[in-house]
Amino acid sequence: MENGEIPENANEHCPGPQSESAGKSDACQGCPNQEVCATAPKGPDPDLVAIAERMATVKHKILVLSGKGGVGKSTFSAQLSFALAAKDFQVGLLDIDICGPSIPKMLGLEGQDIHQSNLGWSPVYVESNLGVMSIGFMLPNPDEAVIWRGPRKNGLIKQFLKDVYWGELDFLVVDAPPGTSDEHISIVQFLQATGIDGAIIVTTPQQVSLIDVRKEVSFCKKVGVPVLGVVENMSGLCQPLKDFKFLKMMENGEHTDLTEKVMEYMREKAPEMLDLIAASEVFDSSGGGAAKMCTEMGVPFLGKVPLDPQLCKAAEEGKSCFAEQKCLTSAPALKNIVEKLMTIYWSEEMSGEQ
Ligand SMILES: Nc1ncnc2c1ncn2[C@@H]1O[C@H](COP(=O)(O)OP(=O)(O)OP(=O)(O)O)[C@@H](O)[C@H]1O
């Protein structure tokens, strides 16, 4: 039983384990928890008090959620953090995907360790204004599966919030695992006293993914976390014609690679066309995609990010998609989303932007 929570097996009209009458009221008679409640210490959970103290130096807390795995939630969290850091904000990125931490790789921090000082655990820094914390830094072997039950995961999340010394932060971005499970309930419960700005939900355009987004929105409503908006990722494949690696002719199941031939022809006859961006829908969005779902559910739609092989490469290499202007199609889309978020929710921060 978490401190303060009414246990599932409690009697009707349970006064709550924190109440002065816990274990002593009429409603407690015959309850299996009566003795524990009557003798347990009362008052606020000291860990929650410690978390509130730590979080007092963090201005904005953002959760990044997704209904399904593999839709690009960690990629978005990483690039959002890079984008905010590039605006000279002080940014922390906390990875609470305990069983599948991909943030260290996506920030180019594989193999790094966490250090401890008398102030607490030090995040691993990409740059002086972008710190990262993840269980990925604590695993002796990255190939080893983390098989933990809920209470142990919750314990680590609590420790991350209580013991990491972030210093003054403008933004703490929290990358959660997919779905709505123990980790989500814990992070919301632990942070609620200090306030969460809200959640950004990442999805792909097809119905199968959107059904789960509806569950995420419903989860946020139930636990009182505002939905800052929904991002539709992998929204069509977009890349310059010249970057296509394979242009094939298919006949009777046989493929013939015509890439060089087509490129040669275009270089000669229409070189300007090589810079055209080819776009094709990969996932079915005929149902209206995330934008329609947002209208139906009354939550903001933040924008679409295309499937961009260069973004995948940037994530593999742990780099920002905004650097070197390589992510031609995804970087502007992500930039627009960040600008939209800043305008809607953090316009007061923008006035202080350098
Ligand atoms: N817009 C995109 N274009 C190209 N590749 C992308 C895009 N978004 C994500 N990817 C790639 O898709 C893969 C899955 O992304 P990611 O790990 O961010 O998903 P996730 O939702 O966090 O998954 P999980 O929750 O299961 O960890 C990664 O290899 C990532 O680089």
GROMACS .gro file of C-alpha atoms and ligand atoms in nm:
model
  385
    1MET     CA    1   0.000   0.000   0.000
    2GLU     CA    2   0.144   0.341  -0.100
    3ASN     CA    3   0.129   0.591   0.179
    4GLY     CA    4  -0.206   0.770   0.180
    5GLU     CA    5  -0.381   0.541  -0.071
    6ILE     CA    6  -0.702   0.363   0.023
    7PRO     CA    7  -0.627  -0.010  -0.015
    8GLU     CA    8  -0.840  -0.203  -0.265
    9ASN     CA    9  -0.955  -0.451  -0.001
   10ALA     CA   10  -1.062  -0.177   0.242
   11ASN     CA   11  -1.410  -0.166   0.393
   12GLU     CA   12  -1.673   0.066   0.257
   13HIS     CA   13  -1.646   0.421   0.404
   14CYS     CA   14  -1.275   0.368   0.480
   15PRO     CA   15  -1.150   0.695   0.638
   16GLY     CA   16  -0.809   0.647   0.463
   17PRO     CA   17  -0.486   0.523   0.619
   18GLN     CA   18  -0.371   0.880   0.687
   19SER     CA   19  -0.680   0.975   0.885
   20GLU     CA   20  -0.652   1.018   1.261
   21SER     CA   21  -0.937   0.767   1.292
   22ALA     CA   22  -0.764   0.509   1.069
   23GLY     CA   23  -0.814   0.163   1.215
   24LYS     CA   24  -1.036   0.304   1.491
   25SER     CA   25  -1.358   0.418   1.324
   26ASP     CA   26  -1.675   0.207   1.299
   27ALA     CA   27  -1.605   0.154   0.927
   28CYS     CA   28  -1.274  -0.014   1.019
   29GLN     CA   29  -1.433  -0.297   1.216
   30GLY     CA   30  -1.343  -0.627   1.050
   31CYS     CA   31  -1.125  -0.465   0.781
   32PRO     CA   32  -0.814  -0.676   0.699
   33ASN     CA   33  -0.600  -0.360   0.728
   34GLN     CA   34  -0.736  -0.247   1.062
   35GLU     CA   35  -0.433  -0.328   1.270
   36VAL     CA   36  -0.182  -0.185   1.022
   37CYS     CA   37  -0.383   0.135   0.988
   38ALA     CA   38  -0.425   0.176   1.362
   39THR     CA   39  -0.052   0.146   1.430
   40ALA     CA   40   0.106   0.300   1.115
   41PRO     CA   41   0.260   0.649   1.154
   42LYS     CA   42   0.035   0.931   1.028
   43GLY     CA   43   0.119   1.245   0.834
   44PRO     CA   44   0.247   1.319   0.487
   45ASP     CA   45   0.476   1.066   0.314
   46PRO     CA   46   0.828   1.198   0.389
   47ASP     CA   47   0.935   1.093   0.038
   48LEU     CA   48   0.668   1.315  -0.116
   49VAL     CA   49   0.794   1.601   0.096
   50ALA     CA   50   1.150   1.534  -0.029
   51ILE     CA   51   1.026   1.520  -0.391
   52ALA     CA   52   0.843   1.850  -0.348
   53GLU     CA   53   1.165   2.007  -0.218
   54ARG     CA   54   1.367   1.876  -0.515
   55MET     CA   55   1.106   1.983  -0.766
   56ALA     CA   56   1.083   2.334  -0.621
   57THR     CA   57   1.367   2.434  -0.856
   58VAL     CA   58   1.193   2.295  -1.167
   59LYS     CA   59   0.964   2.544  -1.342
   60HIS     CA   60   0.783   2.320  -1.591
   61LYS     CA   61   0.723   1.945  -1.591
   62ILE     CA   62   0.608   1.773  -1.908
   63LEU     CA   63   0.515   1.406  -1.948
   64VAL     CA   64   0.558   1.244  -2.290
   65LEU     CA   65   0.317   0.953  -2.332
   66SER     CA   66   0.205   0.712  -2.601
   67GLY     CA   67  -0.059   0.444  -2.621
   68LYS     CA   68   0.158   0.202  -2.816
   69GLY     CA   69   0.528   0.128  -2.823
   70GLY     CA   70   0.747   0.216  -3.120
   71VAL     CA   71   0.549   0.524  -3.228
   72GLY     CA   72   0.841   0.762  -3.165
   73LYS     CA   73   0.776   0.881  -2.810
   74SER     CA   74   1.141   0.863  -2.702
   75THR     CA   75   1.252   1.020  -3.030
   76PHE     CA   76   1.010   1.307  -2.966
   77SER     CA   77   1.121   1.345  -2.601
   78ALA     CA   78   1.484   1.355  -2.711
   79GLN     CA   79   1.428   1.608  -2.990
   80LEU     CA   80   1.201   1.824  -2.773
   81SER     CA   81   1.480   1.836  -2.514
   82PHE     CA   82   1.740   1.925  -2.778
   83ALA     CA   83   1.509   2.198  -2.912
   84LEU     CA   84   1.445   2.352  -2.569
   85ALA     CA   85   1.816   2.336  -2.485
   86ALA     CA   86   1.896   2.507  -2.819
   87LYS     CA   87   1.672   2.792  -2.701
   88ASP     CA   88   1.908   2.828  -2.403
   89PHE     CA   89   1.665   2.686  -2.152
   90GLN     CA   90   1.798   2.468  -1.873
   91VAL     CA   91   1.656   2.125  -1.954
   92GLY     CA   92   1.638   1.787  -1.777
   93LEU     CA   93   1.528   1.469  -1.952
   94LEU     CA   94   1.412   1.190  -1.722
   95ASP     CA   95   1.363   0.844  -1.872
   96ILE     CA   96   1.117   0.637  -1.667
   97ASP     CA   97   1.092   0.359  -1.924
   98ILE     CA   98   1.253   0.120  -1.677
   99CYS     CA   99   1.228  -0.193  -1.892
  100GLY     CA  100   1.326  -0.036  -2.227
  101PRO     CA  101   1.538   0.275  -2.173
  102SER     CA  102   1.634   0.418  -2.513
  103ILE     CA  103   1.707   0.774  -2.404
  104PRO     CA  104   2.082   0.727  -2.334
  105LYS     CA  105   2.136   0.610  -2.694
  106MET     CA  106   1.912   0.880  -2.843
  107LEU     CA  107   2.112   1.149  -2.663
  108GLY     CA  108   2.449   0.998  -2.758
  109LEU     CA  109   2.525   0.899  -2.397
  110GLU     CA  110   2.562   0.521  -2.419
  111GLY     CA  111   2.810   0.374  -2.173
  112GLN     CA  112   2.800   0.675  -1.938
  113ASP     CA  113   2.770   0.637  -1.561
  114ILE     CA  114   2.586   0.832  -1.297
  115HIS     CA  115   2.795   1.005  -1.034
  116GLN     CA  116   2.699   1.084  -0.682
  117SER     CA  117   2.783   1.397  -0.491
  118ASN     CA  118   2.671   1.526  -0.154
  119LEU     CA  119   2.386   1.701  -0.339
  120GLY     CA  120   2.253   1.373  -0.482
  121TRP     CA  121   2.280   1.178  -0.809
  122SER     CA  122   2.421   1.392  -1.089
  123PRO     CA  123   2.248   1.367  -1.426
  124VAL     CA  124   2.464   1.285  -1.728
  125TYR     CA  125   2.510   1.603  -1.933
  126VAL     CA  126   2.491   1.628  -2.314
  127GLU     CA  127   2.565   1.997  -2.283
  128SER     CA  128   2.584   2.219  -1.979
  129ASN     CA  129   2.211   2.298  -2.012
  130LEU     CA  130   2.084   1.948  -2.102
  131GLY     CA  131   2.104   1.679  -1.833
  132VAL     CA  132   1.971   1.324  -1.861
  133MET     CA  133   1.876   1.056  -1.608
  134SER     CA  134   1.787   0.698  -1.698
  135ILE     CA  135   1.812   0.348  -1.558
  136GLY     CA  136   2.011   0.283  -1.876
  137PHE     CA  137   2.312   0.445  -1.704
  138MET     CA  138   2.290   0.196  -1.417
  139LEU     CA  139   2.277  -0.132  -1.602
  140PRO     CA  140   2.601  -0.329  -1.601
  141ASN     CA  141   2.500  -0.500  -1.925
  142PRO     CA  142   2.269  -0.317  -2.168
  143ASP     CA  143   2.160  -0.648  -2.323
  144GLU     CA  144   2.028  -0.780  -1.994
  145ALA     CA  145   1.649  -0.762  -1.948
  146VAL     CA  146   1.517  -0.559  -1.655
  147ILE     CA  147   1.246  -0.780  -1.507
  148TRP     CA  148   1.100  -0.578  -1.223
  149ARG     CA  149   0.758  -0.581  -1.068
  150GLY     CA  150   0.561  -0.260  -1.014
  151PRO     CA  151   0.674  -0.171  -0.660
  152ARG     CA  152   1.043  -0.188  -0.755
  153LYS     CA  153   0.988   0.030  -1.062
  154ASN     CA  154   0.792   0.277  -0.851
  155GLY     CA  155   1.074   0.280  -0.597
  156LEU     CA  156   1.327   0.377  -0.864
  157ILE     CA  157   1.101   0.649  -1.007
  158LYS     CA  158   1.062   0.788  -0.657
  159GLN     CA  159   1.438   0.782  -0.614
  160PHE     CA  160   1.491   0.960  -0.947
  161LEU     CA  161   1.258   1.238  -0.834
  162LYS     CA  162   1.392   1.254  -0.480
  163ASP     CA  163   1.764   1.199  -0.523
  164VAL     CA  164   1.864   1.351  -0.859
  165TYR     CA  165   2.019   1.692  -0.824
  166TRP     CA  166   1.896   1.882  -1.131
  167GLY     CA  167   1.961   2.229  -0.997
  168GLU     CA  168   1.751   2.508  -1.149
  169LEU     CA  169   1.554   2.375  -1.447
  170ASP     CA  170   1.325   2.553  -1.689
  171PHE     CA  171   1.188   2.224  -1.820
  172LEU     CA  172   1.187   1.865  -1.699
  173VAL     CA  173   1.079   1.634  -1.983
  174VAL     CA  174   0.970   1.290  -1.861
  175ASP     CA  175   0.976   1.008  -2.116
  176ALA     CA  176   0.731   0.741  -1.996
  177PRO     CA  177   0.688   0.383  -2.118
  178PRO     CA  178   0.392   0.314  -2.352
  179GLY     CA  179   0.047   0.256  -2.205
  180THR     CA  180  -0.095   0.344  -1.866
  181SER     CA  181   0.066   0.125  -1.605
  182ASP     CA  182   0.246   0.142  -1.270
  183GLU     CA  183   0.507   0.390  -1.390
  184HIS     CA  184   0.242   0.636  -1.508
  185ILE     CA  185   0.037   0.619  -1.192
  186SER     CA  186   0.354   0.663  -0.985
  187ILE     CA  187   0.496   0.960  -1.171
  188VAL     CA  188   0.163   1.141  -1.159
  189GLN     CA  189   0.115   1.062  -0.792
  190PHE     CA  190   0.469   1.166  -0.700
  191LEU     CA  191   0.462   1.489  -0.900
  192GLN     CA  192   0.106   1.598  -0.846
  193ALA     CA  193   0.174   1.791  -0.526
  194THR     CA  194   0.432   2.004  -0.709
  195GLY     CA  195   0.224   2.042  -1.027
  196ILE     CA  196   0.264   1.894  -1.374
  197ASP     CA  197   0.221   2.129  -1.671
  198GLY     CA  198   0.068   1.844  -1.868
  199ALA     CA  199   0.122   1.556  -2.108
  200ILE     CA  200   0.213   1.540  -2.475
  201ILE     CA  201   0.082   1.224  -2.640
  202VAL     CA  202   0.266   1.080  -2.940
  203THR     CA  203   0.089   0.856  -3.189
  204THR     CA  204   0.102   0.729  -3.545
  205PRO     CA  205  -0.188   0.809  -3.782
  206GLN     CA  206  -0.366   0.476  -3.810
  207GLN     CA  207  -0.675   0.374  -3.611
  208VAL     CA  208  -0.497   0.091  -3.429
  209SER     CA  209  -0.268   0.346  -3.267
  210LEU     CA  210  -0.535   0.614  -3.217
  211ILE     CA  211  -0.759   0.381  -3.018
  212ASP     CA  212  -0.485   0.363  -2.757
  213VAL     CA  213  -0.439   0.740  -2.762
  214ARG     CA  214  -0.800   0.776  -2.655
  215LYS     CA  215  -0.711   0.563  -2.353
  216GLU     CA  216  -0.415   0.792  -2.277
  217VAL     CA  217  -0.640   1.098  -2.295
  218SER     CA  218  -0.890   0.928  -2.067
  219PHE     CA  219  -0.607   0.837  -1.824
  220CYS     CA  220  -0.493   1.201  -1.816
  221LYS     CA  221  -0.846   1.320  -1.749
  222LYS     CA  222  -0.893   1.067  -1.468
  223VAL     CA  223  -0.569   1.158  -1.291
  224GLY     CA  224  -0.609   1.532  -1.351
  225VAL     CA  225  -0.314   1.587  -1.585
  226PRO     CA  226  -0.389   1.839  -1.865
  227VAL     CA  227  -0.329   1.715  -2.220
  228LEU     CA  228  -0.098   1.974  -2.376
  229GLY     CA  229  -0.159   1.814  -2.714
  230VAL     CA  230  -0.115   1.522  -2.948
  231VAL     CA  231   0.167   1.478  -3.200
  232GLU     CA  232   0.111   1.259  -3.507
  233ASN     CA  233   0.446   1.099  -3.583
  234MET     CA  234   0.550   0.889  -3.884
  235SER     CA  235   0.286   1.077  -4.076
  236GLY     CA  236   0.381   0.973  -4.429
  237LEU     CA  237   0.730   0.906  -4.564
  238CYS     CA  238   0.891   1.229  -4.681
  239GLN     CA  239   1.235   1.259  -4.835
  240PRO     CA  240   1.405   1.424  -5.132
  241LEU     CA  241   1.393   1.216  -5.449
  242LYS     CA  242   1.772   1.214  -5.464
  243ASP     CA  243   1.792   1.036  -5.126
  244PHE     CA  244   1.601   0.730  -5.241
  245LYS     CA  245   1.832   0.433  -5.217
  246PHE     CA  246   1.626   0.198  -5.426
  247LEU     CA  247   1.404   0.268  -5.724
  248LYS     CA  248   1.286  -0.066  -5.847
  249MET     CA  249   1.082  -0.204  -6.128
  250MET     CA  250   0.874  -0.500  -6.022
  251GLU     CA  251   0.759  -0.757  -6.274
  252ASN     CA  252   0.613  -1.096  -6.191
  253GLY     CA  253   0.759  -1.071  -5.843
  254GLU     CA  254   1.106  -0.994  -5.979
  255HIS     CA  255   1.279  -0.669  -5.878
  256THR     CA  256   1.515  -0.480  -6.102
  257ASP     CA  257   1.713  -0.200  -5.938
  258LEU     CA  258   1.684   0.108  -6.159
  259THR     CA  259   1.815   0.366  -5.912
  260GLU     CA  260   2.129   0.459  -6.101
  261LYS     CA  261   1.949   0.466  -6.435
  262VAL     CA  262   1.670   0.695  -6.309
  263MET     CA  263   1.914   0.923  -6.127
  264GLU     CA  264   2.136   0.948  -6.432
  265TYR     CA  265   1.836   1.042  -6.647
  266MET     CA  266   1.718   1.305  -6.400
  267ARG     CA  267   2.066   1.452  -6.350
  268GLU     CA  268   2.082   1.502  -6.726
  269LYS     CA  269   1.726   1.603  -6.813
  270ALA     CA  270   1.580   1.760  -6.501
  271PRO     CA  271   1.838   1.812  -6.224
  272GLU     CA  272   1.608   2.053  -6.036
  273MET     CA  273   1.365   1.766  -5.984
  274LEU     CA  274   1.611   1.575  -5.770
  275ASP     CA  275   1.536   1.816  -5.486
  276LEU     CA  276   1.165   1.748  -5.501
  277ILE     CA  277   1.037   1.594  -5.181
  278ALA     CA  278   0.866   1.263  -5.244
  279ALA     CA  279   0.587   1.191  -4.999
  280SER     CA  280   0.385   0.877  -4.961
  281GLU     CA  281   0.143   0.761  -4.698
  282VAL     CA  282   0.274   0.460  -4.509
  283PHE     CA  283   0.012   0.424  -4.237
  284ASP     CA  284  -0.354   0.460  -4.328
  285SER     CA  285  -0.493   0.795  -4.216
  286SER     CA  286  -0.818   0.782  -4.411
  287GLY     CA  287  -1.006   0.796  -4.078
  288GLY     CA  288  -0.883   1.153  -4.032
  289GLY     CA  289  -0.573   1.066  -3.825
  290ALA     CA  290  -0.484   1.230  -3.496
  291ALA     CA  291  -0.624   1.572  -3.595
  292LYS     CA  292  -0.979   1.437  -3.621
  293MET     CA  293  -0.944   1.241  -3.300
  294CYS     CA  294  -0.826   1.555  -3.118
  295THR     CA  295  -1.133   1.748  -3.234
  296GLU     CA  296  -1.357   1.466  -3.117
  297MET     CA  297  -1.187   1.441  -2.778
  298GLY     CA  298  -1.149   1.815  -2.725
  299VAL     CA  299  -0.769   1.813  -2.693
  300PRO     CA  300  -0.517   2.025  -2.890
  301PHE     CA  301  -0.354   1.882  -3.202
  302LEU     CA  302   0.008   1.992  -3.213
  303GLY     CA  303   0.108   1.879  -3.562
  304LYS     CA  304   0.248   1.603  -3.783
  305VAL     CA  305   0.606   1.476  -3.808
  306PRO     CA  306   0.683   1.277  -4.124
  307LEU     CA  307   0.871   0.951  -4.138
  308ASP     CA  308   1.217   1.081  -4.219
  309PRO     CA  309   1.507   0.838  -4.256
  310GLN     CA  310   1.740   1.121  -4.148
  311LEU     CA  311   1.554   1.157  -3.818
  312CYS     CA  312   1.594   0.784  -3.757
  313LYS     CA  313   1.966   0.824  -3.829
  314ALA     CA  314   1.993   1.123  -3.592
  315ALA     CA  315   1.826   0.914  -3.319
  316GLU     CA  316   2.061   0.622  -3.385
  317GLU     CA  317   2.359   0.854  -3.358
  318GLY     CA  318   2.222   1.035  -3.053
  319LYS     CA  319   2.215   1.371  -3.228
  320SER     CA  320   1.982   1.667  -3.252
  321CYS     CA  321   1.779   1.672  -3.573
  322PHE     CA  322   1.810   2.050  -3.574
  323ALA     CA  323   2.188   2.045  -3.617
  324GLU     CA  324   2.355   2.046  -3.958
  325GLN     CA  325   2.017   2.080  -4.135
  326LYS     CA  326   2.019   1.715  -4.233
  327CYS     CA  327   1.667   1.626  -4.125
  328LEU     CA  328   1.514   1.822  -4.410
  329THR     CA  329   1.156   1.711  -4.364
  330SER     CA  330   1.122   1.625  -3.993
  331ALA     CA  331   1.320   1.909  -3.832
  332PRO     CA  332   1.091   2.191  -3.956
  333ALA     CA  333   0.787   1.989  -3.848
  334LEU     CA  334   0.930   1.931  -3.500
  335LYS     CA  335   1.034   2.296  -3.477
  336ASN     CA  336   0.679   2.407  -3.554
  337ILE     CA  337   0.545   2.182  -3.281
  338VAL     CA  338   0.790   2.321  -3.026
  339GLU     CA  339   0.702   2.679  -3.129
  340LYS     CA  340   0.332   2.598  -3.097
  341LEU     CA  341   0.385   2.458  -2.747
  342MET     CA  342   0.588   2.763  -2.649
  343THR     CA  343   0.323   3.001  -2.782
  344ILE     CA  344   0.027   2.827  -2.624
  345TYR     CA  345   0.173   2.731  -2.288
  346TRP     CA  346   0.502   2.903  -2.217
  347SER     CA  347   0.480   3.240  -2.387
  348GLU     CA  348   0.611   3.408  -2.072
  349GLU     CA  349   0.930   3.200  -2.108
  350MET     CA  350   0.969   3.313  -2.469
  351SER     CA  351   0.989   3.678  -2.370
  352GLY     CA  352   1.302   3.588  -2.172
  353GLU     CA  353   1.452   3.386  -2.459
  354GLN     CA  354   1.787   3.495  -2.590
  355LIG     N1  355   0.948   1.044  -3.767
  355LIG     C1  356   1.034   0.943  -3.771
  355LIG     N2  357   1.101   0.914  -3.885
  355LIG     C2  358   1.187   0.809  -3.890
  355LIG     N3  359   1.213   0.729  -3.788
  355LIG     C3  360   1.149   0.754  -3.671
  355LIG     C4  361   1.057   0.861  -3.656
  355LIG     N4  362   1.012   0.859  -3.529
  355LIG     C5  363   1.072   0.756  -3.467
  355LIG     N5  364   1.154   0.692  -3.552
  355LIG     C6  365   1.235   0.573  -3.525
  355LIG     O1  366   1.144   0.470  -3.488
  355LIG     C7  367   1.200   0.387  -3.387
  355LIG     C8  368   1.108   0.383  -3.265
  355LIG     O2  369   1.106   0.513  -3.207
  355LIG     P1  370   1.107   0.534  -3.050
  355LIG     O3  371   1.202   0.441  -2.983
  355LIG     O4  372   1.120   0.681  -3.028
  355LIG     O5  373   0.959   0.488  -3.017
  355LIG     P2  374   0.889   0.476  -2.874
  355LIG     O6  375   0.748   0.512  -2.897
  355LIG     O7  376   0.962   0.554  -2.773
  355LIG     O8  377   0.905   0.323  -2.846
  355LIG     P3  378   0.899   0.248  -2.702
  355LIG     O9  379   0.797   0.321  -2.622
  355LIG    O10  380   0.857   0.111  -2.737
  355LIG    O11  381   1.035   0.261  -2.643
  355LIG     C9  382   1.337   0.445  -3.358
  355LIG    O12  383   1.432   0.375  -3.433
  355LIG    C10  384   1.328   0.588  -3.407
  355LIG    O13  385   1.451   0.640  -3.449
   0.00000   0.00000   0.00000
